[in-house]
Amino acid sequence: AQKVTQAQTEISVVEKEDVTLDCVYETRDTTYYLFWYKQPPSGELVFLIRRNSFDEQNEISGRYSWNFQKSTSSFNFTITASQVVDSAVYFCALSERTGGSNYKLTFGKGTLLTVNP
Amino acid sequence: AAGVIQSPRHLIKEKRETATLKCYPIPRHDTVYWYQQGPGQDPQFLISFYEKMQSDKGSIPDRFSAQQFSDYHSELNMSSLELGDSALYFCASSLQRREQFFGPGTRLTVL
């Protein structure tokens, strides 16, 4: 069975600091997908990024960047120059093929990020 | 861009009552997923449908059932509600193996 571990339960930073959220995963699949979702206090789940297991290129999107390292089964997420609006719970997730084109998600426990002014 | 629509957004029920949650996926998406998120928990997979056929079941109680209709909308039916069913219920849709886009969720409170 696959597993996603987000060791950091809560992180608190001051605005403009950089912060990295850790994610370690376990799977026996050779083809898999990794995701990050943001859940602000309003409750919705906002898709941030998808990475497939064959693409180890790091990605940058504005203040967000992701570091995928297959050798250590990690998919870390860094926010540069954090802002108060970044305060949310961030979930790392792994998709497992369940049949046909279906890939259900297994989520980590989430990291609560609080950015203080 | 169209997003996943869920209704109702909030629902309050008494124990042992029945609830029906509805989900309208993004147009042309072929897969619908249901997840349950308890307070302070991560979302847990319940059930999924691919092209209107049930494709997988997760930790879904026997008291719950779901289906996907010809217009691709899906309904999650929950009977004999218990206090522990109070949670945020998400529907998500995707196109093949691509990212799942989540609806805003239905917050169910069982009193």
Tab-separated table of C-alpha atoms in Angstrom:
chain	number	residue	atom	x	y	z
A	1	ALA	CA	0.000	0.000	0.000
A	2	GLN	CA	1.170	3.478	-0.699
A	3	LYS	CA	1.807	6.083	1.936
A	4	VAL	CA	2.501	9.796	2.113
A	5	THR	CA	4.261	11.341	5.088
A	6	GLN	CA	4.289	15.021	5.888
A	7	ALA	CA	6.384	15.140	9.020
A	8	GLN	CA	5.732	18.812	9.716
A	9	THR	CA	2.344	19.169	11.368
A	10	GLU	CA	2.534	22.933	11.775
A	11	ILE	CA	4.928	25.628	10.609
A	12	SER	CA	4.825	29.270	11.587
A	13	VAL	CA	6.861	31.924	9.758
A	14	VAL	CA	6.985	35.668	9.471
A	15	GLU	CA	5.974	37.304	6.225
A	16	LYS	CA	8.700	37.364	3.539
A	17	GLU	CA	10.483	34.351	4.956
A	18	ASP	CA	11.043	31.341	2.707
A	19	VAL	CA	9.476	28.096	3.863
A	20	THR	CA	9.812	24.495	2.680
A	21	LEU	CA	7.155	21.861	3.245
A	22	ASP	CA	8.431	18.303	3.223
A	23	CYS	CA	6.750	15.300	1.650
A	24	VAL	CA	8.032	11.719	1.572
A	25	TYR	CA	6.141	8.947	-0.161
A	26	GLU	CA	6.130	5.169	-0.490
A	27	THR	CA	4.796	3.210	-3.415
A	28	ARG	CA	5.504	-0.002	-5.280
A	29	ASP	CA	4.151	1.393	-8.520
A	30	THR	CA	6.691	2.331	-11.148
A	31	THR	CA	4.327	4.866	-12.658
A	32	TYR	CA	2.728	7.284	-10.266
A	33	TYR	CA	1.788	10.909	-9.847
A	34	LEU	CA	2.475	13.323	-7.039
A	35	PHE	CA	0.391	16.354	-6.212
A	36	TRP	CA	0.243	19.314	-3.895
A	37	TYR	CA	-3.067	20.839	-2.847
A	38	LYS	CA	-3.741	23.929	-0.754
A	39	GLN	CA	-6.674	24.107	1.653
A	40	PRO	CA	-7.260	27.657	2.943
A	41	PRO	CA	-9.480	28.325	5.970
A	42	SER	CA	-12.512	28.521	3.674
A	43	GLY	CA	-12.132	24.770	3.154
A	44	GLU	CA	-11.828	24.220	-0.579
A	45	LEU	CA	-8.993	22.119	-1.997
A	46	VAL	CA	-6.963	24.011	-4.561
A	47	PHE	CA	-4.779	22.111	-7.003
A	48	LEU	CA	-1.204	23.438	-7.148
A	49	ILE	CA	0.899	20.971	-9.116
A	50	ARG	CA	1.093	17.471	-10.585
A	51	ARG	CA	4.345	15.642	-11.238
A	52	ASN	CA	4.690	12.219	-12.842
A	53	SER	CA	7.284	9.706	-11.719
A	54	PHE	CA	9.307	9.982	-14.919
A	55	ASP	CA	9.784	13.711	-14.741
A	56	GLU	CA	12.305	14.729	-12.113
A	57	GLN	CA	12.712	18.266	-13.330
A	58	ASN	CA	12.144	20.835	-10.664
A	59	GLU	CA	9.426	23.350	-11.335
A	60	ILE	CA	8.966	26.965	-10.451
A	61	SER	CA	5.724	28.902	-10.640
A	62	GLY	CA	6.034	32.419	-9.333
A	63	ARG	CA	6.878	32.192	-5.638
A	64	TYR	CA	6.267	28.441	-5.596
A	65	SER	CA	8.840	25.793	-6.427
A	66	TRP	CA	8.909	22.034	-6.161
A	67	ASN	CA	11.846	19.662	-5.744
A	68	PHE	CA	11.171	16.062	-6.784
A	69	GLN	CA	13.876	13.551	-5.883
A	70	LYS	CA	13.048	9.990	-6.784
A	71	SER	CA	16.196	8.665	-5.079
A	72	THR	CA	14.903	9.820	-1.704
A	73	SER	CA	11.174	9.495	-2.531
A	74	SER	CA	10.619	13.126	-1.712
A	75	PHE	CA	8.565	15.879	-3.279
A	76	ASN	CA	9.184	19.070	-1.330
A	77	PHE	CA	7.425	22.384	-1.815
A	78	THR	CA	9.035	25.760	-1.211
A	79	ILE	CA	7.286	29.101	-0.924
A	80	THR	CA	9.610	32.051	-1.417
A	81	ALA	CA	8.902	35.373	0.253
A	82	SER	CA	5.825	34.051	2.030
A	83	GLN	CA	2.703	36.163	2.367
A	84	VAL	CA	-0.170	36.129	4.838
A	85	VAL	CA	-2.453	34.785	2.076
A	86	ASP	CA	-0.281	31.663	1.927
A	87	SER	CA	-1.631	30.637	5.331
A	88	ALA	CA	-3.406	27.328	4.766
A	89	VAL	CA	-3.111	23.591	5.183
A	90	TYR	CA	-1.003	22.066	2.421
A	91	PHE	CA	-1.506	18.467	1.411
A	92	CYS	CA	0.876	16.300	-0.533
A	93	ALA	CA	-0.844	13.431	-2.358
A	94	LEU	CA	0.096	10.350	-4.337
A	95	SER	CA	-2.071	8.726	-6.961
A	96	GLU	CA	-2.453	5.000	-7.251
A	97	ARG	CA	-3.983	3.368	-10.271
A	98	THR	CA	-7.178	1.605	-9.295
A	99	GLY	CA	-8.243	0.366	-12.689
A	100	GLY	CA	-8.883	1.814	-16.106
A	101	SER	CA	-8.043	5.469	-16.026
A	102	ASN	CA	-8.738	5.926	-12.357
A	103	TYR	CA	-6.120	7.211	-10.019
A	104	LYS	CA	-7.430	7.686	-6.496
A	105	LEU	CA	-5.441	9.993	-4.260
A	106	THR	CA	-3.746	9.099	-1.015
A	107	PHE	CA	-3.112	12.224	1.004
A	108	GLY	CA	-0.562	13.026	3.665
A	109	LYS	CA	-1.817	14.370	6.991
A	110	GLY	CA	-1.187	17.929	5.846
A	111	THR	CA	0.995	20.765	7.101
A	112	LEU	CA	-0.643	23.827	8.605
A	113	LEU	CA	1.310	26.869	7.485
A	114	THR	CA	0.745	30.120	9.334
A	115	VAL	CA	2.340	33.248	7.927
A	116	ASN	CA	2.353	36.099	10.419
A	117	PRO	CA	2.528	39.743	9.375
B	1	ALA	CA	-13.439	28.136	-16.530
B	2	ALA	CA	-16.114	25.763	-15.278
B	3	GLY	CA	-15.436	24.099	-11.955
B	4	VAL	CA	-16.874	21.174	-10.050
B	5	ILE	CA	-20.229	22.034	-8.503
B	6	GLN	CA	-21.468	20.496	-5.301
B	7	SER	CA	-24.803	20.913	-3.604
B	8	PRO	CA	-25.811	21.614	-1.005
B	9	ARG	CA	-22.851	23.453	0.488
B	10	HIS	CA	-24.077	22.897	4.019
B	11	LEU	CA	-26.399	20.247	5.400
B	12	ILE	CA	-27.636	19.603	8.905
B	13	LYS	CA	-29.282	16.297	9.701
B	14	GLU	CA	-30.386	14.347	12.748
B	15	LYS	CA	-29.046	10.926	13.648
B	16	ARG	CA	-30.618	8.092	11.659
B	17	GLU	CA	-31.754	10.443	8.908
B	18	THR	CA	-30.784	10.196	5.243
B	19	ALA	CA	-28.749	12.668	3.193
B	20	THR	CA	-28.093	13.018	-0.523
B	21	LEU	CA	-25.121	14.982	-1.823
B	22	LYS	CA	-24.843	16.005	-5.455
B	23	CYS	CA	-21.847	16.598	-7.670
B	24	TYR	CA	-21.619	18.073	-11.159
B	25	PRO	CA	-18.166	17.429	-12.675
B	26	ILE	CA	-16.283	19.678	-15.014
B	27	PRO	CA	-17.688	19.205	-18.551
B	28	ARG	CA	-15.960	16.421	-20.540
B	29	HIS	CA	-14.259	14.978	-17.450
B	30	ASP	CA	-14.720	11.210	-17.450
B	31	THR	CA	-13.994	10.336	-13.822
B	32	VAL	CA	-15.673	11.370	-10.584
B	33	TYR	CA	-14.284	10.746	-7.099
B	34	TRP	CA	-15.821	11.179	-3.652
B	35	TYR	CA	-13.723	11.906	-0.566
B	36	GLN	CA	-14.586	12.396	3.095
B	37	GLN	CA	-12.586	14.756	5.288
B	38	GLY	CA	-13.196	14.615	9.026
B	39	PRO	CA	-12.277	17.545	11.285
B	40	GLY	CA	-8.509	18.026	11.298
B	41	GLN	CA	-8.024	15.022	9.028
B	42	ASP	CA	-6.820	14.449	5.502
B	43	PRO	CA	-9.342	13.558	2.797
B	44	GLN	CA	-10.124	9.861	2.569
B	45	PHE	CA	-11.169	8.232	-0.701
B	46	LEU	CA	-14.692	6.793	-0.696
B	47	ILE	CA	-15.641	5.770	-4.224
B	48	SER	CA	-15.035	6.603	-7.875
B	49	PHE	CA	-16.803	6.332	-11.209
B	50	TYR	CA	-15.323	6.144	-14.670
B	51	GLU	CA	-17.684	6.743	-17.571
B	52	LYS	CA	-20.688	6.171	-15.304
B	53	MET	CA	-19.463	2.815	-14.023
B	54	GLN	CA	-18.231	2.338	-10.472
B	55	SER	CA	-14.501	1.816	-10.717
B	56	ASP	CA	-13.240	1.567	-7.156
B	57	LYS	CA	-14.375	1.649	-3.548
B	58	GLY	CA	-12.401	2.863	-0.600
B	59	SER	CA	-13.369	3.095	3.034
B	60	ILE	CA	-17.036	3.697	2.323
B	61	PRO	CA	-19.546	2.403	4.884
B	62	ASP	CA	-22.258	0.027	3.684
B	63	ARG	CA	-24.775	2.705	4.709
B	64	PHE	CA	-23.442	4.870	1.882
B	65	SER	CA	-24.063	4.358	-1.800
B	66	ALA	CA	-23.337	6.386	-4.877
B	67	GLN	CA	-24.057	6.458	-8.549
B	68	GLN	CA	-23.231	8.436	-11.644
B	69	PHE	CA	-26.022	9.360	-14.029
B	70	SER	CA	-26.208	9.644	-17.818
B	71	ASP	CA	-25.431	13.377	-17.629
B	72	TYR	CA	-22.287	12.516	-15.596
B	73	HIS	CA	-23.494	14.095	-12.382
B	74	SER	CA	-23.064	11.921	-9.317
B	75	GLU	CA	-24.948	11.516	-6.067
B	76	LEU	CA	-23.742	10.188	-2.735
B	77	ASN	CA	-26.545	8.749	-0.636
B	78	MET	CA	-26.009	8.351	3.071
B	79	SER	CA	-28.516	6.535	5.276
B	80	SER	CA	-28.845	5.926	9.010
B	81	LEU	CA	-26.588	8.879	9.662
B	82	GLU	CA	-24.294	8.744	12.681
B	83	LEU	CA	-22.533	11.524	14.572
B	84	GLY	CA	-19.243	10.310	13.117
B	85	ASP	CA	-20.466	11.039	9.601
B	86	SER	CA	-20.104	14.756	10.279
B	87	ALA	CA	-17.424	15.823	7.832
B	88	LEU	CA	-16.603	17.754	4.707
B	89	TYR	CA	-17.476	15.707	1.619
B	90	PHE	CA	-15.599	16.509	-1.550
B	91	CYS	CA	-16.316	15.523	-5.062
B	92	ALA	CA	-13.504	15.709	-7.610
B	93	SER	CA	-13.375	15.153	-11.325
B	94	SER	CA	-10.569	14.439	-13.732
B	95	LEU	CA	-9.904	13.681	-17.335
B	96	GLN	CA	-8.170	10.309	-17.592
B	97	ARG	CA	-5.037	10.293	-15.414
B	98	ARG	CA	-4.703	13.989	-15.070
B	99	GLU	CA	-5.076	16.090	-11.961
B	100	GLN	CA	-8.245	15.915	-9.931
B	101	PHE	CA	-10.109	19.153	-9.492
B	102	PHE	CA	-12.125	19.394	-6.348
B	103	GLY	CA	-15.476	20.994	-5.735
B	104	PRO	CA	-16.017	23.357	-2.803
B	105	GLY	CA	-17.279	20.521	-0.634
B	106	THR	CA	-20.470	19.840	1.301
B	107	ARG	CA	-20.219	20.318	5.045
B	108	LEU	CA	-22.449	17.739	6.690
B	109	THR	CA	-23.330	18.113	10.356
B	110	VAL	CA	-25.150	15.281	12.086
B	111	LEU	CA	-26.828	16.231	15.369
